[in-house]
Structure formats: C-alpha cells, structure tokens
Amino acid sequence: MMAPQKRSAAEAESLLVGVKAIVFDIEGTTTPITFVKDRLFPYVRDNIEKYLTDKYDDAKKDKEEGVDGAVEIPEADAGKEEVVKGVVANVRWQMDQDRKSTELKQLQGHIWRQAYESGEVKGELFEDVAPMVRMLSEEGFVLYVFSSGSVESQKLLFANSTEGDLTDVFTGFFDTTTGAKTDSESYKKIATEINIPAEEILFLTDLPAEAEAAVAAGWRSALVIRPGNDDLTDEHLQNFACIEQFDELYGDEDDEDIKRLHQEDNGDAEDDEDEDEVDEEEDENEDDEGDDA
C-alpha cells in the first residue's frame, strides 16, 4: 500500500471557490522560521537591556505626565539597574520557554520597531508571497493576518519587507489579544469582527493544531509546507489540502493567470510573441522567394 501523498495543486483549485477572506499565519507560512528564530529573537536578546534602560525613565515620566496608554513601571525597593536586570532575566527565560504571552509579544514588537526603523532588519518573505498577496487583493479577496506575534510586529514586518511596504493589501491584523491560535473561539471572534461567514474564510498556516482549531470554528484551512517547517504526518497530509506555494491556491485552472503574474514585470511573454510573429513572417518571405525562383 502506497503512503499517503500531499494533495496535488490540481486538487487545490477548489480552495478559493466561495472564499471571500484569506487569513495568513506568518512564521513558517509567509516568512521563514529561520528569520524569526535566527534574526528577530536574537535581536531582542541582544538589545533588551539597552532598550529597557533607555525607556525606564521615559516610562516613569510618561506616567507622571498622564500620557495616554503609558505603562507604569512598578515601584521596587531595588534601584533602576536591579529592576532592569530582573526584567531582562525574566524576558529571556520566557523566550527560552517559547512562551507566547501577549505582554512578551508586545515588548518584542516595541524592540523590533527600533530594528526596522533603523534599517538593521528587513522583513523576510518567501519569494512567492509578495506577488501573490498583491494579486489576491487585486482580485477582490479580503486579506488578514493572525499571528502569535503582536499586531505591531506584524505591521512592522510587512511595512519593512524585502519586497517593500505590503501593509496596504491587508485589511486587518490579529494577535493573541484575540485568543490562542489553537483555540477555536479565537477564530469565531475574528469571523464576528470581520463580519464574514466562517465558511467563506480560508486560513493558511504551517501548524496542524491551528488549522484544526480554525476548522472547528467553521473556517476552511490549508497547510503550507515550507523549508524548515516541521514535517507533517500522513494523517495531516490526508486531512488537509497542502500547498508549497501560494499560487497553488489557484490550481490548474488559472495557469494563464499565474504565467501572467510571473511575466508582468519583465514583458517576456509579449517579447516571445513578437519574436514568433517575426519568425513566421521570415518563413513566409523565404517561401515566396522560393516560388519566384
């Protein structure tokens, strides 16, 4: 008996039928896991102490002046240095444990803002992501992001990506303030907020547990297989549509659209057609010369 295989691109042609909204995970779906783990997380580790030290006095001043939304630094018997060291140690511990607390994600987002704004970091995307999300948006699909990273960090990544600012193609962003990504209630909340029926929402993620939670909420879901992601089990490959590139969402029926997508920047298709026409004219002229002879 043959082992179950990933569903083919031809089978994926139904993925967009009846879909109005597409919700994207980030890590392992639009962005390599290595970028997050080897670039973003180490940046936080290396810069958190400086960030907290720089912001410590600012935060106290903002609170004293009643700045809206300012987060209060808790009073402590220890001095500033001891408080900062304690927070740094706690944050690094949470990162070691791969904790996904909302507070940690928000702090990471604040630190990454400095990295993006200074140009030290550019948001890395798989090469098919930028052209495909632009195409999907142009074709009328409403696009959203649901990631465990804070909304701020999501916007920063897409605003400062290697392919330019992509934030305009997304209608909204969701993080763990909505709920855990493995909890079906989170997906129900999102469907209610965006006011789109659950069965008309497609969720793209690399994690089966998240896909299962979305499906339990009535959504559709497909698993994205990318380099560096965890291997999927035979059961996952059988139970979910699986794609390796976003253009597989269209299946075989839109081959011409996909060709157009890849050629629109260089005009190769038109050049090839012009060359074919010239070749045909030359062949006809040679035939006519042969007849005259």
Short mmCIF file of C-alpha atoms in Angstrom, two decimals:
data_model
loop_
_atom_site.label_atom_id
_atom_site.label_comp_id
_atom_site.label_asym_id
_atom_site.label_seq_id
_atom_site.Cartn_x
_atom_site.Cartn_y
_atom_site.Cartn_z
CA MET A 1 0.00 0.00 0.00
CA MET A 2 1.40 3.40 -1.04
CA ALA A 3 1.98 6.04 1.60
CA PRO A 4 -0.43 8.98 1.52
CA GLN A 5 0.80 11.92 -0.54
CA LYS A 6 0.38 15.66 -0.27
CA ARG A 7 -2.73 16.81 -2.13
CA SER A 8 -1.79 17.99 -5.60
CA ALA A 9 -2.08 21.52 -6.97
CA ALA A 10 -4.93 20.31 -9.18
CA GLU A 11 -6.89 19.38 -6.09
CA ALA A 12 -6.21 22.83 -4.67
CA GLU A 13 -8.20 24.55 -7.40
CA SER A 14 -11.29 24.48 -5.15
CA LEU A 15 -9.53 26.26 -2.29
CA LEU A 16 -10.60 29.73 -3.44
CA VAL A 17 -14.08 28.81 -4.64
CA GLY A 18 -16.61 30.50 -2.36
CA VAL A 19 -13.88 32.22 -0.34
CA LYS A 20 -14.15 35.93 0.48
CA ALA A 21 -11.43 36.34 3.10
CA ILE A 22 -7.99 34.78 3.46
CA VAL A 23 -6.22 34.86 6.83
CA PHE A 24 -2.45 34.30 6.89
CA ASP A 25 -0.21 32.98 9.61
CA ILE A 26 3.30 34.47 9.44
CA GLU A 27 6.05 32.24 10.85
CA GLY A 28 6.50 29.24 8.54
CA THR A 29 3.76 30.47 6.19
CA THR A 30 4.71 33.85 4.73
CA THR A 31 8.07 34.11 6.45
CA PRO A 32 10.85 31.55 7.03
CA ILE A 33 11.04 30.21 10.56
CA THR A 34 14.78 30.86 10.43
CA PHE A 35 14.18 34.61 10.05
CA VAL A 36 12.16 34.69 13.26
CA LYS A 37 14.38 32.38 15.28
CA ASP A 38 17.79 33.38 13.93
CA ARG A 39 17.25 37.09 13.30
CA LEU A 40 14.35 38.58 15.27
CA PHE A 41 14.62 36.66 18.54
CA PRO A 42 18.41 37.14 18.89
CA TYR A 43 17.92 40.86 18.24
CA VAL A 44 15.61 41.06 21.26
CA ARG A 45 18.07 39.12 23.43
CA ASP A 46 20.95 41.36 22.43
CA ASN A 47 19.10 44.66 22.78
CA ILE A 48 16.54 44.22 25.54
CA GLU A 49 18.74 45.53 28.36
CA LYS A 50 19.63 48.69 26.45
CA TYR A 51 16.01 49.16 25.40
CA LEU A 52 14.68 48.85 28.95
CA THR A 53 17.40 51.07 30.35
CA ASP A 54 16.68 53.77 27.77
CA LYS A 55 12.91 53.53 28.23
CA TYR A 56 12.86 53.19 32.02
CA ASP A 57 12.97 56.90 32.78
CA ASP A 58 10.78 57.74 29.78
CA ALA A 59 8.08 55.40 31.04
CA LYS A 60 8.09 56.92 34.53
CA LYS A 61 7.94 60.42 33.05
CA ASP A 62 5.05 59.50 30.73
CA LYS A 63 3.09 58.07 33.64
CA GLU A 64 3.71 61.14 35.80
CA GLU A 65 2.58 63.41 32.97
CA GLY A 66 -0.55 61.33 32.33
CA VAL A 67 0.35 60.31 28.78
CA ASP A 68 -2.50 58.22 27.41
CA GLY A 69 -1.65 54.49 27.22
CA ALA A 70 1.59 54.80 29.16
CA VAL A 71 2.60 51.63 31.02
CA GLU A 72 3.63 52.21 34.61
CA ILE A 73 6.96 50.92 35.88
CA PRO A 74 6.14 49.14 39.15
CA GLU A 75 7.67 50.52 42.30
CA ALA A 76 10.51 48.47 43.68
CA ASP A 77 12.84 48.76 46.63
CA ALA A 78 15.74 47.95 44.36
CA GLY A 79 17.18 50.60 42.09
CA LYS A 80 16.76 51.06 38.36
CA GLU A 81 19.62 48.72 37.42
CA GLU A 82 18.30 45.87 39.54
CA VAL A 83 14.77 46.26 38.16
CA VAL A 84 16.04 46.27 34.58
CA LYS A 85 18.21 43.20 35.20
CA GLY A 86 15.27 41.36 36.73
CA VAL A 87 13.01 42.14 33.78
CA VAL A 88 15.72 41.19 31.29
CA ALA A 89 16.25 37.83 33.00
CA ASN A 90 12.51 37.16 33.02
CA VAL A 91 12.08 38.03 29.35
CA ARG A 92 15.00 35.85 28.30
CA TRP A 93 13.57 33.00 30.38
CA GLN A 94 10.17 33.39 28.70
CA MET A 95 11.85 33.30 25.28
CA ASP A 96 13.76 30.15 26.27
CA GLN A 97 10.44 28.55 27.17
CA ASP A 98 8.90 29.77 23.89
CA ARG A 99 6.19 31.49 25.88
CA LYS A 100 3.60 33.29 23.78
CA SER A 101 2.24 35.68 26.37
CA THR A 102 0.69 38.82 24.97
CA GLU A 103 2.91 41.03 27.13
CA LEU A 104 6.09 39.36 25.87
CA LYS A 105 4.99 39.66 22.25
CA GLN A 106 4.17 43.33 22.70
CA LEU A 107 7.57 44.04 24.24
CA GLN A 108 9.29 42.20 21.39
CA GLY A 109 7.29 44.29 18.93
CA HIS A 110 8.50 47.53 20.55
CA ILE A 111 12.13 46.42 20.34
CA TRP A 112 11.77 45.25 16.73
CA ARG A 113 10.37 48.66 15.81
CA GLN A 114 13.80 50.13 16.52
CA ALA A 115 15.42 47.44 14.38
CA TYR A 116 13.14 48.04 11.40
CA GLU A 117 13.17 51.84 11.63
CA SER A 118 16.96 51.90 11.83
CA GLY A 119 17.21 49.64 8.78
CA GLU A 120 19.09 46.97 10.73
CA VAL A 121 16.37 44.45 9.89
CA LYS A 122 14.19 43.88 6.82
CA GLY A 123 11.14 41.63 6.95
CA GLU A 124 11.95 38.41 5.09
CA LEU A 125 9.25 36.76 2.95
CA PHE A 126 9.17 33.67 0.77
CA GLU A 127 9.56 34.82 -2.83
CA ASP A 128 6.01 33.88 -3.85
CA VAL A 129 4.35 35.85 -1.05
CA ALA A 130 4.53 39.49 -2.23
CA PRO A 131 3.30 38.94 -5.81
CA MET A 132 0.55 36.57 -4.70
CA VAL A 133 -0.90 38.69 -1.88
CA ARG A 134 -0.95 41.66 -4.25
CA MET A 135 -2.71 39.56 -6.88
CA LEU A 136 -5.24 38.17 -4.41
CA SER A 137 -6.01 41.66 -3.14
CA GLU A 138 -6.46 43.00 -6.67
CA GLU A 139 -8.86 40.16 -7.42
CA GLY A 140 -11.12 41.16 -4.53
CA PHE A 141 -10.13 38.81 -1.73
CA VAL A 142 -10.06 40.45 1.70
CA LEU A 143 -6.75 39.64 3.39
CA TYR A 144 -5.96 39.45 7.11
CA VAL A 145 -3.13 38.26 9.36
CA PHE A 146 -3.47 36.18 12.54
CA SER A 147 -0.15 35.58 14.25
CA SER A 148 1.13 34.99 17.77
CA GLY A 149 3.41 37.99 17.24
CA SER A 150 1.91 41.31 18.28
CA VAL A 151 -0.07 43.37 15.79
CA GLU A 152 2.71 45.95 15.95
CA SER A 153 5.36 43.40 14.97
CA GLN A 154 3.16 42.08 12.16
CA LYS A 155 2.72 45.52 10.64
CA LEU A 156 6.42 46.28 11.03
CA LEU A 157 7.40 43.11 9.17
CA PHE A 158 5.11 43.76 6.20
CA ALA A 159 5.77 47.52 6.14
CA ASN A 160 9.54 46.94 6.05
CA SER A 161 9.75 43.79 3.98
CA THR A 162 12.40 42.98 1.41
CA GLU A 163 9.63 43.46 -1.18
CA GLY A 164 8.57 46.90 0.05
CA ASP A 165 5.54 48.01 2.06
CA LEU A 166 2.75 45.43 1.81
CA THR A 167 0.52 46.66 4.62
CA ASP A 168 -1.95 48.19 2.17
CA VAL A 169 -3.03 44.77 0.89
CA PHE A 170 -4.17 43.67 4.36
CA THR A 171 -7.47 44.83 5.82
CA GLY A 172 -6.70 43.83 9.42
CA PHE A 173 -4.27 42.18 11.83
CA PHE A 174 -4.98 39.90 14.81
CA ASP A 175 -2.75 38.59 17.61
CA THR A 176 -3.12 36.71 20.90
CA THR A 177 -5.18 39.52 22.40
CA THR A 178 -7.95 37.84 20.40
CA GLY A 179 -7.10 34.45 21.91
CA ALA A 180 -4.81 31.47 21.45
CA LYS A 181 -4.27 30.27 17.91
CA THR A 182 -5.10 26.71 18.94
CA ASP A 183 -8.47 27.76 20.40
CA SER A 184 -11.48 27.64 18.06
CA GLU A 185 -13.06 30.53 19.96
CA SER A 186 -10.33 32.84 18.62
CA TYR A 187 -11.41 32.12 15.06
CA LYS A 188 -15.07 32.63 15.91
CA LYS A 189 -14.20 36.05 17.36
CA ILE A 190 -12.32 37.03 14.22
CA ALA A 191 -15.18 35.93 11.95
CA THR A 192 -17.57 38.03 14.01
CA GLU A 193 -15.28 41.06 13.93
CA ILE A 194 -14.67 41.00 10.18
CA ASN A 195 -18.35 40.18 9.59
CA ILE A 196 -17.73 37.39 7.10
CA PRO A 197 -19.37 33.95 7.37
CA ALA A 198 -16.98 31.35 8.74
CA GLU A 199 -17.38 29.07 5.73
CA GLU A 200 -16.14 31.88 3.47
CA ILE A 201 -12.85 32.31 5.33
CA LEU A 202 -9.67 30.40 4.40
CA PHE A 203 -6.84 30.15 6.93
CA LEU A 204 -3.30 29.39 5.76
CA THR A 205 -0.88 28.07 8.39
CA ASP A 206 2.02 25.65 8.79
CA LEU A 207 0.69 24.19 12.07
CA PRO A 208 -1.95 21.43 12.05
CA ALA A 209 -3.19 22.34 15.55
CA GLU A 210 -4.04 25.84 14.32
CA ALA A 211 -5.70 24.50 11.18
CA GLU A 212 -7.78 22.13 13.28
CA ALA A 213 -8.90 24.99 15.56
CA ALA A 214 -9.92 27.07 12.54
CA VAL A 215 -11.88 24.19 11.01
CA ALA A 216 -13.61 23.58 14.37
CA ALA A 217 -14.81 27.20 14.14
CA GLY A 218 -16.28 26.54 10.71
CA TRP A 219 -13.43 28.02 8.67
CA ARG A 220 -11.62 26.37 5.79
CA SER A 221 -7.92 25.78 6.23
CA ALA A 222 -4.91 24.60 4.24
CA LEU A 223 -1.45 23.67 5.48
CA VAL A 224 1.56 25.40 3.99
CA ILE A 225 4.69 23.31 3.53
CA ARG A 226 7.82 25.46 3.60
CA PRO A 227 11.55 24.77 4.01
CA GLY A 228 12.44 24.49 7.69
CA ASN A 229 8.91 23.68 8.87
CA ASP A 230 8.17 20.58 10.93
CA ASP A 231 7.27 17.50 8.91
CA LEU A 232 3.58 16.72 8.60
CA THR A 233 2.19 13.30 9.44
CA ASP A 234 0.40 11.12 6.90
CA GLU A 235 -2.84 11.93 8.71
CA HIS A 236 -2.30 15.67 8.28
CA LEU A 237 -1.47 15.21 4.61
CA GLN A 238 -4.71 13.30 4.12
CA ASN A 239 -6.98 15.54 6.17
CA PHE A 240 -5.90 18.93 4.85
CA ALA A 241 -5.18 20.45 1.49
CA CYS A 242 -1.46 21.17 1.49
CA ILE A 243 0.38 23.68 -0.67
CA GLU A 244 4.02 24.64 -1.06
CA GLN A 245 3.49 27.90 -2.95
CA PHE A 246 0.62 30.38 -2.73
CA ASP A 247 -0.02 30.12 -6.49
CA GLU A 248 -1.21 26.56 -5.83
CA LEU A 249 -4.34 28.12 -4.34
CA TYR A 250 -5.50 28.59 -7.92
CA GLY A 251 -4.85 25.01 -9.02
CA ASP A 252 -4.51 24.23 -12.72
CA GLU A 253 -7.49 26.23 -13.92
CA ASP A 254 -5.68 29.55 -13.70
CA ASP A 255 -2.36 28.63 -15.30
CA GLU A 256 -2.55 31.63 -17.59
CA ASP A 257 -3.06 33.98 -14.64
CA ILE A 258 -0.03 32.53 -12.91
CA LYS A 259 2.07 32.88 -16.07
CA ARG A 260 0.90 36.48 -16.36
CA LEU A 261 1.86 37.09 -12.73
CA HIS A 262 5.44 35.92 -13.29
CA GLN A 263 5.85 37.79 -16.58
CA GLU A 264 4.16 41.11 -15.87
CA ASP A 265 7.36 42.75 -14.61
CA ASN A 266 9.62 41.80 -17.50
CA GLY A 267 7.34 41.61 -20.54
CA ASP A 268 8.86 38.28 -21.61
CA ALA A 269 5.51 36.98 -22.83
CA GLU A 270 5.00 39.90 -25.22
CA ASP A 271 8.60 39.69 -26.45
CA ASP A 272 8.22 35.98 -27.17
CA GLU A 273 5.00 36.63 -29.11
CA ASP A 274 6.69 39.38 -31.17
CA GLU A 275 9.63 37.10 -31.94
CA ASP A 276 7.26 34.32 -33.05
CA GLU A 277 5.48 36.75 -35.38
CA VAL A 278 8.81 37.87 -36.90
CA ASP A 279 9.88 34.24 -37.40
CA GLU A 280 6.59 33.46 -39.14
CA GLU A 281 6.97 36.47 -41.47
CA GLU A 282 10.54 35.46 -42.36
CA ASP A 283 9.41 31.91 -43.13
CA GLU A 284 6.65 33.23 -45.40
CA ASN A 285 9.11 35.52 -47.25
CA GLU A 286 11.51 32.62 -47.79
CA ASP A 287 8.67 30.51 -49.20
CA ASP A 288 7.68 33.33 -51.59
CA GLU A 289 11.30 33.73 -52.78
CA GLY A 290 11.47 30.01 -53.37
CA ASP A 291 8.31 30.12 -55.50
CA ASP A 292 9.64 33.07 -57.56
CA ALA A 293 12.84 31.17 -58.27
#
